[in-house]
Tab-separated table of C-alpha atoms in Angstrom:
chain	number	residue	atom	x	y	z
A	1	MET	CA	-30.871	66.690	-25.720
A	2	PHE	CA	-32.510	66.344	-22.322
A	3	ARG	CA	-34.281	68.512	-19.791
A	4	GLN	CA	-33.284	68.526	-16.155
A	5	LYS	CA	-36.564	68.505	-14.213
A	6	GLN	CA	-37.084	69.873	-10.740
A	7	LEU	CA	-36.976	67.044	-8.204
A	8	THR	CA	-39.914	66.694	-5.842
A	9	LYS	CA	-39.540	65.947	-2.172
A	10	ALA	CA	-40.365	62.292	-2.802
A	11	GLU	CA	-37.713	62.105	-5.509
A	12	GLU	CA	-35.084	63.698	-3.307
A	13	GLY	CA	-34.454	60.208	-1.934
A	14	ILE	CA	-33.023	59.216	-5.304
A	15	LYS	CA	-30.082	61.481	-4.575
A	16	TYR	CA	-29.126	59.186	-1.694
A	17	THR	CA	-27.887	61.900	0.639
A	18	ASP	CA	-28.991	59.884	3.666
A	19	GLU	CA	-26.000	59.699	5.974
A	20	SER	CA	-27.713	57.489	8.574
A	21	ARG	CA	-25.688	54.545	9.752
A	22	LEU	CA	-26.075	50.965	8.598
A	23	TYR	CA	-28.167	48.527	10.590
A	24	GLU	CA	-26.718	45.763	12.702
A	25	ASP	CA	-29.312	43.266	11.497
A	26	LEU	CA	-28.538	41.813	8.052
A	27	ILE	CA	-32.226	41.506	7.090
A	28	ASP	CA	-32.825	45.207	7.809
A	29	ASN	CA	-29.891	46.148	5.571
A	30	GLU	CA	-31.244	43.901	2.811
A	31	LYS	CA	-34.711	45.486	3.006
A	32	LYS	CA	-33.197	48.978	2.866
A	33	LEU	CA	-31.235	48.097	-0.260
A	34	GLU	CA	-34.295	46.572	-1.947
A	35	GLU	CA	-36.218	49.747	-1.186
A	36	ILE	CA	-33.513	51.988	-2.666
A	37	PHE	CA	-32.907	49.892	-5.798
A	38	VAL	CA	-36.551	49.058	-6.468
A	39	ASN	CA	-37.257	48.231	-10.156
A	40	CYS	CA	-33.527	47.808	-10.857
A	41	ASN	CA	-33.321	44.427	-12.580
A	42	ASP	CA	-29.533	44.565	-12.790
A	43	PHE	CA	-29.131	44.985	-9.026
A	44	TYR	CA	-28.171	41.683	-7.387
A	45	ILE	CA	-28.228	40.606	-3.742
A	46	LYS	CA	-26.528	37.251	-3.196
A	47	HIS	CA	-26.244	35.174	-0.053
A	48	VAL	CA	-22.713	34.339	1.061
A	49	ASN	CA	-21.403	32.302	3.969
A	50	ILE	CA	-17.791	32.754	4.997
A	51	LYS	CA	-17.153	30.132	7.646
A	52	GLU	CA	-19.446	30.980	10.552
A	53	HIS	CA	-20.580	34.365	9.252
A	54	THR	CA	-23.720	34.846	7.174
A	55	GLY	CA	-23.639	37.752	4.768
A	56	ARG	CA	-24.896	39.401	1.619
A	57	ILE	CA	-22.863	40.586	-1.370
A	58	VAL	CA	-24.621	43.316	-3.390
A	59	TYR	CA	-23.621	44.798	-6.749
A	60	ILE	CA	-24.894	45.980	-10.119
A	61	ASN	CA	-24.452	43.342	-12.786
A	62	GLY	CA	-22.251	44.466	-15.657
A	63	LEU	CA	-20.287	47.000	-13.632
A	64	VAL	CA	-18.538	44.291	-11.586
A	65	ASN	CA	-16.096	41.654	-12.804
A	66	ASN	CA	-17.794	38.468	-11.499
A	67	ASP	CA	-14.692	36.270	-11.821
A	68	GLN	CA	-12.599	38.705	-9.811
A	69	LEU	CA	-15.349	38.975	-7.215
A	70	ASP	CA	-15.449	35.168	-6.783
A	71	ASP	CA	-11.653	35.087	-6.358
A	72	THR	CA	-11.881	37.801	-3.730
A	73	LEU	CA	-14.502	35.887	-1.704
A	74	LEU	CA	-12.371	32.727	-1.828
A	75	ASP	CA	-9.405	34.753	-0.606
A	76	PHE	CA	-11.487	36.094	2.279
A	77	GLU	CA	-12.021	32.579	3.638
A	78	LYS	CA	-8.257	32.167	4.129
A	79	HIS	CA	-8.193	35.008	6.656
A	80	TYR	CA	-10.868	33.689	8.995
A	81	TYR	CA	-9.915	32.282	12.381
A	82	GLU	CA	-12.332	30.585	14.738
A	83	GLY	CA	-13.885	33.005	17.160
A	84	ASP	CA	-13.484	36.154	15.011
A	85	SER	CA	-16.463	38.478	15.481
A	86	ALA	CA	-18.147	39.839	12.350
A	87	THR	CA	-16.799	43.365	12.937
A	88	TYR	CA	-13.246	42.203	13.687
A	89	PHE	CA	-13.281	39.824	10.702
A	90	MET	CA	-14.412	42.607	8.358
A	91	GLU	CA	-11.733	44.978	9.641
A	92	LYS	CA	-9.158	42.250	9.125
A	93	LEU	CA	-10.389	41.661	5.564
A	94	GLN	CA	-10.058	45.341	4.808
A	95	LYS	CA	-6.394	45.277	5.812
A	96	SER	CA	-5.340	41.901	4.439
A	97	SER	CA	-7.191	41.397	1.138
A	98	VAL	CA	-4.773	40.760	-1.733
A	99	VAL	CA	-7.116	39.735	-4.558
A	100	SER	CA	-9.220	42.900	-4.713
A	101	GLU	CA	-7.571	46.091	-5.938
A	102	GLU	CA	-9.094	48.107	-3.101
A	103	THR	CA	-11.360	47.529	-0.116
A	104	THR	CA	-13.071	50.241	1.930
A	105	LEU	CA	-14.976	50.070	5.206
A	106	MET	CA	-18.218	52.079	5.336
A	107	THR	CA	-20.725	52.946	8.023
A	108	THR	CA	-23.286	55.191	6.244
A	109	TRP	CA	-25.823	54.534	3.497
A	110	GLN	CA	-24.490	57.416	1.428
A	111	ASP	CA	-21.079	55.732	1.153
A	112	VAL	CA	-22.677	52.372	0.347
A	113	ILE	CA	-24.792	53.767	-2.504
A	114	GLU	CA	-21.859	55.734	-3.955
A	115	HIS	CA	-19.677	52.610	-4.070
A	116	ILE	CA	-22.389	50.405	-5.562
A	117	THR	CA	-23.291	52.871	-8.332
A	118	LYS	CA	-19.660	53.420	-9.337
A	119	GLY	CA	-19.094	49.688	-9.843
A	120	ASP	CA	-17.996	48.212	-6.514
A	121	ALA	CA	-19.517	45.216	-4.736
A	122	VAL	CA	-20.450	45.672	-1.072
A	123	LEU	CA	-20.300	42.905	1.536
A	124	PHE	CA	-22.518	42.891	4.656
A	125	PHE	CA	-22.358	40.567	7.658
A	126	ASN	CA	-25.015	39.913	10.266
A	127	LYS	CA	-24.417	41.677	13.604
A	128	CYS	CA	-22.002	44.134	11.978
A	129	LEU	CA	-22.452	47.904	11.555
A	130	HIS	CA	-19.966	48.059	8.673
A	131	GLY	CA	-20.103	47.410	4.955
A	132	LEU	CA	-17.019	46.410	2.972
A	133	ALA	CA	-16.711	47.869	-0.541
A	134	ILE	CA	-14.767	45.539	-2.836
A	135	SER	CA	-13.274	47.155	-5.920
A	136	GLY	CA	-13.554	44.890	-8.941
A	137	ARG	CA	-14.740	47.052	-11.804
A	138	ASN	CA	-15.414	45.389	-15.141
A	139	LYS	CA	-12.473	46.418	-17.350
A	140	GLY	CA	-14.454	45.483	-20.433
A	141	LEU	CA	-16.323	48.788	-20.090
A	142	ASP	CA	-13.190	50.677	-21.181
A	143	ARG	CA	-11.898	50.860	-24.731
A	144	SER	CA	-8.255	50.351	-25.599
A	145	LEU	CA	-5.784	53.203	-26.028
A	146	THR	CA	-5.828	54.544	-29.585
A	147	ASP	CA	-4.544	57.455	-31.645
A	148	PRO	CA	-6.623	60.565	-30.734
A	149	PRO	CA	-8.787	61.275	-33.811
A	150	THR	CA	-9.303	65.017	-33.244
A	151	GLU	CA	-5.619	65.915	-32.739
A	152	GLN	CA	-3.581	64.018	-35.308
A	153	VAL	CA	0.175	64.623	-35.426
A	154	LEU	CA	2.981	63.430	-37.670
A	155	ARG	CA	5.530	63.533	-34.862
A	156	GLY	CA	4.610	62.715	-31.301
A	157	SER	CA	2.694	60.310	-29.116
A	158	ARG	CA	0.060	58.034	-30.644
A	159	ILE	CA	-1.842	57.483	-27.385
A	160	GLY	CA	-5.051	59.322	-26.603
A	161	LEU	CA	-7.135	59.605	-23.459
A	162	ILE	CA	-10.185	57.385	-22.952
A	163	GLU	CA	-13.437	57.625	-20.969
A	164	ASN	CA	-12.032	56.278	-17.668
A	165	THR	CA	-10.695	58.898	-15.239
A	166	ASP	CA	-8.372	56.434	-13.483
A	167	VAL	CA	-6.712	55.441	-16.771
A	168	ASN	CA	-6.421	59.082	-17.840
A	169	VAL	CA	-4.772	60.091	-14.570
A	170	ALA	CA	-2.360	57.153	-14.946
A	171	LEU	CA	-1.453	58.241	-18.497
A	172	ILE	CA	-0.624	61.709	-17.209
A	173	ARG	CA	1.306	60.382	-14.196
A	174	ASN	CA	3.334	58.218	-16.565
A	175	ARG	CA	4.639	61.474	-18.067
A	176	ILE	CA	4.901	63.560	-14.891
A	177	ARG	CA	6.657	61.340	-12.380
A	178	THR	CA	6.678	63.598	-9.363
A	179	PRO	CA	4.807	63.697	-6.037
A	180	TYR	CA	4.011	67.343	-6.812
A	181	LEU	CA	1.312	66.153	-9.220
A	182	LYS	CA	-1.903	66.445	-7.201
A	183	THR	CA	-5.357	65.062	-7.947
A	184	GLU	CA	-8.693	65.856	-6.293
A	185	LYS	CA	-11.851	63.867	-7.034
A	186	HIS	CA	-15.279	65.501	-6.995
A	187	TYR	CA	-18.722	64.075	-7.764
A	188	VAL	CA	-20.903	66.462	-9.765
A	189	GLY	CA	-24.551	66.139	-10.715
A	190	ASP	CA	-27.116	65.418	-8.005
A	191	VAL	CA	-28.402	62.333	-9.827
A	192	SER	CA	-25.579	61.323	-12.197
A	193	GLN	CA	-22.842	61.708	-9.527
A	194	THR	CA	-20.242	61.946	-12.302
A	195	PRO	CA	-16.648	61.565	-11.110
A	196	VAL	CA	-14.538	64.615	-11.977
A	197	VAL	CA	-10.809	64.793	-11.224
A	198	MET	CA	-9.033	68.116	-10.832
A	199	ILE	CA	-5.321	67.694	-11.586
A	200	TYR	CA	-2.462	70.169	-11.204
A	201	ILE	CA	1.206	70.387	-10.249
A	202	ASP	CA	1.695	71.895	-6.824
A	203	LYS	CA	4.175	74.833	-6.703
A	204	TYR	CA	3.651	75.334	-10.459
A	205	ALA	CA	-0.056	76.137	-10.512
A	206	ASP	CA	-1.224	79.430	-9.033
A	207	SER	CA	-2.931	78.651	-5.731
A	208	SER	CA	-5.647	81.228	-6.428
A	209	VAL	CA	-6.483	79.526	-9.746
A	210	VAL	CA	-6.583	76.091	-8.069
A	211	GLU	CA	-8.887	77.403	-5.351
A	212	GLU	CA	-11.143	79.122	-7.898
A	213	VAL	CA	-11.527	75.964	-9.994
A	214	ARG	CA	-12.217	73.923	-6.859
A	215	ASN	CA	-14.901	76.365	-5.714
A	216	ARG	CA	-16.602	76.415	-9.106
A	217	LEU	CA	-16.764	72.631	-9.221
A	218	THR	CA	-18.203	72.349	-5.724
A	219	ARG	CA	-20.775	75.116	-6.351
A	220	MET	CA	-22.165	73.518	-9.514
A	221	GLU	CA	-25.912	72.868	-9.365
A	222	ALA	CA	-27.130	70.340	-11.923
A	223	ALA	CA	-28.993	67.055	-11.879
A	224	ILE	CA	-27.009	65.407	-14.669
A	225	ILE	CA	-23.477	65.943	-15.983
A	226	LEU	CA	-22.614	63.660	-18.897
A	227	GLU	CA	-19.851	65.393	-20.854
A	228	SER	CA	-17.122	68.013	-20.546
A	229	GLY	CA	-19.263	70.540	-22.451
A	230	HIS	CA	-21.775	70.619	-19.585
A	231	ILE	CA	-19.070	71.600	-17.094
A	232	GLU	CA	-17.481	74.056	-19.531
A	233	GLU	CA	-20.740	75.970	-19.920
A	234	MET	CA	-21.437	76.045	-16.188
A	235	ILE	CA	-18.077	77.175	-14.784
A	236	CYS	CA	-16.461	79.270	-17.529
A	237	ASP	CA	-16.290	83.070	-17.149
A	238	GLY	CA	-17.861	84.330	-20.395
A	239	LYS	CA	-20.920	82.114	-20.787
A	240	ARG	CA	-22.268	84.334	-23.598
A	241	SER	CA	-19.034	84.503	-25.541
A	242	ALA	CA	-18.327	82.366	-28.589
A	243	PHE	CA	-14.622	82.250	-27.775
A	244	PRO	CA	-13.263	79.170	-25.966
A	245	LEU	CA	-12.279	80.106	-22.421
A	246	MET	CA	-11.180	76.556	-21.631
A	247	GLN	CA	-8.749	74.524	-23.666
A	248	LEU	CA	-10.019	71.132	-24.828
A	249	THR	CA	-7.716	68.195	-25.562
A	250	GLU	CA	-7.710	64.404	-25.626
A	251	ARG	CA	-3.915	64.015	-25.658
A	252	PRO	CA	-2.112	63.104	-22.402
A	253	ASP	CA	1.116	64.737	-23.631
A	254	THR	CA	-0.740	68.012	-24.237
A	255	VAL	CA	-2.295	67.900	-20.767
A	256	SER	CA	1.114	67.169	-19.229
A	257	ALA	CA	2.761	70.086	-21.038
A	258	LEU	CA	-0.009	72.462	-19.983
A	259	LEU	CA	0.228	71.329	-16.352
A	260	PHE	CA	3.942	72.218	-16.436
A	261	GLU	CA	2.861	75.715	-17.468
A	262	GLY	CA	0.915	76.052	-14.223
A	263	LYS	CA	-2.520	75.218	-15.566
A	264	VAL	CA	-5.248	73.082	-13.986
A	265	GLY	CA	-6.824	70.101	-15.749
A	266	ILE	CA	-10.394	68.856	-15.296
A	267	ILE	CA	-10.869	65.177	-16.205
A	268	ILE	CA	-14.500	64.056	-16.565
A	269	HIS	CA	-15.589	60.424	-16.394
A	270	GLY	CA	-17.273	59.250	-19.576
A	271	THR	CA	-15.419	61.481	-22.044
A	272	PRO	CA	-11.834	61.498	-23.366
A	273	MET	CA	-11.867	65.304	-23.534
A	274	VAL	CA	-10.000	67.106	-20.758
A	275	LEU	CA	-10.644	70.753	-19.912
A	276	VAL	CA	-7.568	72.852	-19.091
A	277	VAL	CA	-7.688	76.311	-17.500
A	278	PRO	CA	-6.724	79.071	-17.682
A	279	THR	CA	-6.303	79.470	-21.420
A	280	THR	CA	-5.538	82.394	-23.729
A	281	PHE	CA	-6.564	83.437	-27.221
A	282	TRP	CA	-3.150	82.515	-28.642
A	283	GLU	CA	-3.305	78.911	-27.440
A	284	GLY	CA	-6.158	78.317	-29.870
A	285	PHE	CA	-3.571	78.447	-32.669
A	286	GLN	CA	-0.926	76.263	-31.031
A	287	SER	CA	-0.431	72.541	-31.574
A	288	VAL	CA	1.460	69.988	-29.507
A	289	GLU	CA	3.471	69.236	-32.647
A	290	ASP	CA	4.990	72.739	-32.433
A	291	TYR	CA	7.135	71.484	-29.565
A	292	HIS	CA	8.191	68.286	-31.333
A	293	ASN	CA	9.610	69.999	-34.433
A	294	PRO	CA	12.601	72.376	-34.677
A	295	PHE	CA	11.677	75.866	-33.499
A	296	ILE	CA	12.314	77.479	-36.912
A	297	PHE	CA	9.731	75.280	-38.637
A	298	ALA	CA	7.314	75.556	-35.703
A	299	THR	CA	7.536	79.357	-35.794
A	300	ALA	CA	6.948	79.452	-39.559
A	301	VAL	CA	3.887	77.200	-39.246
A	302	ARG	CA	2.560	79.303	-36.387
A	303	TRP	CA	2.789	82.487	-38.491
A	304	LEU	CA	1.040	80.605	-41.286
A	305	ARG	CA	-1.811	79.755	-38.920
A	306	TYR	CA	-2.196	83.397	-37.842
A	307	LEU	CA	-2.236	84.522	-41.482
A	308	PHE	CA	-4.821	81.981	-42.559
A	309	ALA	CA	-6.944	82.685	-39.463
A	310	LEU	CA	-7.238	86.267	-40.738
A	311	VAL	CA	-8.071	84.890	-44.194
A	312	ALA	CA	-10.768	82.614	-42.753
A	313	LEU	CA	-12.226	85.502	-40.762
A	314	PHE	CA	-12.089	88.413	-43.230
A	315	LEU	CA	-11.649	87.175	-46.829
A	316	PRO	CA	-15.382	86.785	-47.689
A	317	SER	CA	-16.134	90.162	-46.074
A	318	PHE	CA	-13.270	91.833	-47.939
A	319	TYR	CA	-14.520	90.419	-51.236
A	320	ILE	CA	-18.057	91.664	-50.539
A	321	SER	CA	-16.729	95.135	-49.649
A	322	VAL	CA	-14.492	95.663	-52.677
A	323	THR	CA	-16.984	94.293	-55.204
A	324	THR	CA	-19.921	96.227	-53.775
A	325	PHE	CA	-18.477	99.558	-52.586
A	326	HIS	CA	-14.724	99.924	-53.076
A	327	HIS	CA	-13.890	98.935	-56.654
A	328	GLU	CA	-10.906	101.308	-56.643
A	329	VAL	CA	-9.073	99.015	-54.184
A	330	LEU	CA	-8.643	96.357	-56.874
A	331	PRO	CA	-6.296	96.645	-59.859
A	332	THR	CA	-8.297	97.573	-62.967
A	333	PRO	CA	-7.699	94.263	-64.849
A	334	LEU	CA	-8.789	92.256	-61.794
A	335	ALA	CA	-11.843	94.448	-61.230
A	336	LEU	CA	-12.898	94.023	-64.878
A	337	SER	CA	-12.341	90.263	-64.691
A	338	ILE	CA	-14.528	89.962	-61.562
A	339	ALA	CA	-17.208	92.186	-63.090
A	340	THR	CA	-17.284	90.027	-66.226
A	341	ALA	CA	-17.575	86.840	-64.169
A	342	ARG	CA	-20.379	88.336	-62.068
A	343	GLU	CA	-22.420	89.597	-65.001
A	344	PRO	CA	-24.606	86.427	-65.414
A	345	SER	CA	-25.349	86.181	-61.682
A	346	PRO	CA	-28.838	87.422	-60.669
A	347	PHE	CA	-28.000	87.866	-56.965
A	348	PRO	CA	-26.087	90.517	-54.997
A	349	THR	CA	-22.606	89.535	-53.796
A	350	ILE	CA	-23.712	89.062	-50.172
A	351	VAL	CA	-26.401	86.568	-51.251
A	352	GLU	CA	-23.938	84.645	-53.421
A	353	VAL	CA	-21.387	84.412	-50.620
A	354	LEU	CA	-23.996	83.399	-48.041
A	355	MET	CA	-25.381	80.667	-50.268
A	356	MET	CA	-21.960	79.156	-50.945
A	357	GLU	CA	-20.794	79.501	-47.333
A	358	ILE	CA	-23.908	77.749	-46.026
A	359	VAL	CA	-23.558	74.976	-48.621
A	360	PHE	CA	-19.878	74.539	-47.735
A	361	GLU	CA	-20.653	74.364	-43.992
A	362	GLY	CA	-23.411	71.851	-44.716
A	363	LEU	CA	-21.051	69.650	-46.720
A	364	ARG	CA	-18.466	69.829	-43.943
A	365	GLU	CA	-21.027	68.833	-41.327
A	366	ALA	CA	-22.281	65.998	-43.527
A	367	GLY	CA	-18.727	64.726	-43.935
A	368	ILE	CA	-18.334	64.603	-40.147
A	369	ARG	CA	-21.595	62.742	-39.445
A	370	LEU	CA	-21.254	60.102	-42.167
A	371	PRO	CA	-18.871	57.119	-41.940
A	372	PRO	CA	-15.304	58.209	-42.889
A	373	PRO	CA	-15.082	56.628	-46.386
A	374	ILE	CA	-18.491	57.997	-47.412
A	375	GLY	CA	-18.018	61.333	-45.645
A	376	LEU	CA	-14.753	62.069	-47.436
A	377	THR	CA	-16.362	61.295	-50.800
A	378	ILE	CA	-19.408	63.468	-50.061
A	379	SER	CA	-17.244	66.428	-49.001
A	380	ILE	CA	-14.927	66.397	-52.024
A	381	VAL	CA	-17.379	65.346	-54.738
A	382	GLY	CA	-20.161	67.530	-53.326
A	383	ALA	CA	-18.002	70.646	-53.274
A	384	LEU	CA	-16.694	70.073	-56.811
A	385	VAL	CA	-20.024	69.132	-58.363
A	386	ILE	CA	-22.150	71.787	-56.639
A	387	GLY	CA	-19.591	74.553	-57.212
A	388	GLU	CA	-19.098	73.741	-60.869
A	389	ALA	CA	-22.840	73.299	-61.496
A	390	ALA	CA	-23.676	76.597	-59.743
A	391	VAL	CA	-21.165	78.497	-61.891
A	392	GLN	CA	-22.351	76.837	-65.117
A	393	ALA	CA	-25.967	77.629	-64.268
A	394	GLY	CA	-25.120	81.265	-63.603
A	395	ILE	CA	-26.368	81.143	-60.003
A	396	VAL	CA	-23.014	82.226	-58.570
A	397	SER	CA	-19.843	83.600	-60.124
A	398	ALA	CA	-16.544	81.717	-60.308
A	399	PRO	CA	-14.653	84.139	-57.988
A	400	ILE	CA	-17.184	83.373	-55.236
A	401	VAL	CA	-16.316	79.662	-55.421
A	402	ILE	CA	-12.606	80.505	-55.182
A	403	VAL	CA	-13.157	82.806	-52.178
A	404	VAL	CA	-15.313	80.277	-50.312
A	405	ALA	CA	-12.889	77.420	-51.034
A	406	LEU	CA	-9.910	79.507	-49.846
A	407	THR	CA	-11.813	80.455	-46.698
A	408	GLY	CA	-12.638	76.822	-45.962
A	409	ILE	CA	-9.040	75.700	-46.488
A	410	ALA	CA	-7.805	78.520	-44.240
A	411	SER	CA	-10.098	77.413	-41.410
A	412	PHE	CA	-8.641	73.898	-41.588
A	413	LEU	CA	-5.247	75.278	-40.487
A	414	ILE	CA	-6.588	76.238	-37.043
A	415	PRO	CA	-5.541	73.249	-34.880
A	416	LYS	CA	-7.931	73.698	-31.942
A	417	LEU	CA	-11.463	72.543	-32.708
A	418	ASN	CA	-13.246	75.059	-30.476
A	419	MET	CA	-11.250	78.005	-31.889
A	420	ASN	CA	-11.950	76.717	-35.413
A	421	LEU	CA	-15.697	76.779	-34.700
A	422	THR	CA	-15.442	80.306	-33.268
A	423	ILE	CA	-13.673	81.725	-36.325
A	424	ARG	CA	-16.197	80.078	-38.636
A	425	LEU	CA	-19.102	81.530	-36.638
A	426	CYS	CA	-17.680	85.074	-36.356
A	427	ARG	CA	-17.257	85.221	-40.142
A	428	PHE	CA	-21.007	85.633	-40.741
A	429	PRO	CA	-21.761	88.847	-38.751
A	430	ILE	CA	-18.659	90.446	-40.287
A	431	MET	CA	-20.027	89.592	-43.744
A	432	PHE	CA	-23.319	91.362	-42.969
A	433	LEU	CA	-21.508	94.460	-41.687
A	434	SER	CA	-19.310	94.574	-44.779
A	435	ALA	CA	-22.406	94.302	-47.008
A	436	ILE	CA	-23.881	97.371	-45.260
A	437	PHE	CA	-20.835	99.572	-44.581
A	438	GLY	CA	-18.124	98.157	-46.837
A	439	LEU	CA	-14.570	98.292	-45.512
A	440	TYR	CA	-15.809	100.482	-42.671
A	441	GLY	CA	-17.926	97.523	-41.557
A	442	ILE	CA	-14.807	95.356	-41.412
A	443	GLY	CA	-13.108	98.056	-39.337
A	444	ILE	CA	-16.085	98.267	-36.976
A	445	SER	CA	-16.162	94.490	-36.569
A	446	LEU	CA	-12.404	94.367	-35.938
A	447	ILE	CA	-12.685	96.999	-33.204
A	448	ALA	CA	-15.638	95.169	-31.626
A	449	PHE	CA	-13.705	91.902	-31.907
A	450	LEU	CA	-10.680	93.340	-30.066
A	451	ILE	CA	-12.778	95.038	-27.382
A	452	HIS	CA	-14.648	91.804	-26.716
A	453	ILE	CA	-11.633	89.498	-26.379
A	454	THR	CA	-9.712	92.109	-24.364
A	455	ASN	CA	-12.464	92.037	-21.726
A	456	LEU	CA	-12.598	88.249	-21.534
A	457	GLN	CA	-10.975	86.286	-18.728
A	458	SER	CA	-10.296	82.607	-18.189
A	459	VAL	CA	-10.529	81.840	-14.460
A	460	GLY	CA	-9.364	85.391	-13.745
A	461	VAL	CA	-6.508	85.404	-16.299
A	462	PRO	CA	-6.787	88.005	-19.130
A	463	TYR	CA	-7.638	86.291	-22.412
A	464	LEU	CA	-5.087	88.269	-24.465
A	465	SER	CA	-2.254	87.701	-22.009
A	466	PRO	CA	0.736	88.216	-22.445
A	467	ILE	CA	-0.051	90.852	-25.101
A	468	ALA	CA	-2.677	92.667	-23.024
A	469	PRO	CA	-1.598	93.161	-20.317
A	470	PHE	CA	1.902	93.124	-21.761
A	471	HIS	CA	4.338	90.585	-20.340
A	472	ALA	CA	7.586	90.405	-22.300
A	473	ALA	CA	8.707	87.000	-20.985
A	474	GLY	CA	5.545	85.339	-22.262
A	475	LEU	CA	6.092	86.441	-25.875
A	476	LYS	CA	8.581	83.652	-26.538
A	477	ASP	CA	5.689	81.197	-26.949
A	478	VAL	CA	3.088	83.428	-28.619
A	479	LEU	CA	4.273	85.161	-31.773
A	480	PHE	CA	6.989	82.560	-32.256
A	481	ARG	CA	8.137	79.342	-30.632
A	482	ALA	CA	11.440	79.885	-28.884
A	483	PRO	CA	14.064	77.101	-28.634
A	484	VAL	CA	13.409	74.505	-25.943
A	485	ASN	CA	16.347	75.631	-23.804
A	486	MET	CA	14.692	79.069	-23.562
A	487	LEU	CA	11.236	77.685	-22.847
A	488	TYR	CA	12.218	75.294	-20.076
A	489	LYS	CA	14.977	74.987	-17.579
A	490	LYS	CA	16.019	72.199	-15.233
A	491	LYS	CA	14.620	72.639	-11.746
A	492	ASN	CA	15.446	69.413	-9.944
A	493	HIS	CA	15.073	65.682	-10.321
A	494	HIS	CA	11.287	66.014	-9.897
A	495	GLY	CA	10.614	67.728	-13.220
A	496	ILE	CA	10.949	70.845	-15.303
A	497	GLU	CA	9.809	74.367	-14.674
A	498	ARG	CA	8.460	77.025	-16.995
A	499	ASP	CA	11.026	79.788	-17.366
A	500	ASP	CA	8.612	82.720	-17.355
């Protein structure tokens, strides 16, 4: 999408790491700002006079709420008393302002630039070595709270996270009302300076995991960070693995539940997706709705997901193996029926399956990219028309269409998007192995699959935990969903604690 170029020495100034102090002369400060924000047409410097003090208010148009800024300046005039020096008056404004949400005194250019670029206005006075950051961000930049589109539930909250880190933290705090909930803000990306909030519950989260996540965020080296996927690729353990080593969610109730389990959340400004670590293989098949329904139904659905995950992963390969090498595995009537259906087809089974799988994946991708009403029509009509036409033309056999359709339906049962993508991707190398070695190829791929995920870690936590290494207490939320009174117990009036 973009290429991060190497910054030259001249361009290093764009990073605004200059920690030199502000000037006492107002004109010098104005010239410095004009030099930094050269060719920025949306950067405004306005003259202001508050009683006897001459000043400048600087901000980026569009990021600041102008009406709120005007109200704040009018409020400032009420706090002036004759004889107040510029420095004393600014310190008094910082303590007594009631219109602005937040005011901050600054003395270095680095702090000034950070506040301006994040959407604050900064006030300067002549003969004053301080700048006053006035928080008045334009709320129109944020969308309203809506139902999260990627994690739909029949029973549960209808509120999803948005692209504003402050709102997202507030949504989580609304569910975890305890002072043990800690947040740490970092700015990542040398140029983008993207706000990233690390959130966890103290005394629940492992201190070593918290420290490891903090170190990885601070050690990141990148010019631009725009989305959670950039951070996921840069700080996860297995960068060359297709398996998700960080859980991805846009539901505040899911984040809250995971924080109670001792995990650490990473909230990135500009995306509603929150990264949660550490994660395990089994959490890729769990849904927040499992904890809203009775445990018997949740357990049954969870087993169904595991079963259909195996179907999505191995069914095409199994079909290729038994029709190419191991005919004796099938009952004789079924084997004869498949052979009769395949007789008009000019291609080997592996070619038939690959063609239909690629077409199915293409239709699914087209359905995602098109507007919802059109995309749904393309997916359904395209699959029916192309499948039926291919069978009638003798290009593929009817059993292939059934196998591919069953595989696609099975993949839809995997609730986590990143695990769904992994299963769909892993299906193809297994198909090639089964076309070469038959059922032995499936066995080889299964062994390689288990060896790979057994060696994976998520921020130091084994990926197959609590199965490998074995931890009996953790099984109550893996193979089945235990009753709530077994999962959680009352700790104190601050919250609930995982009973592991």
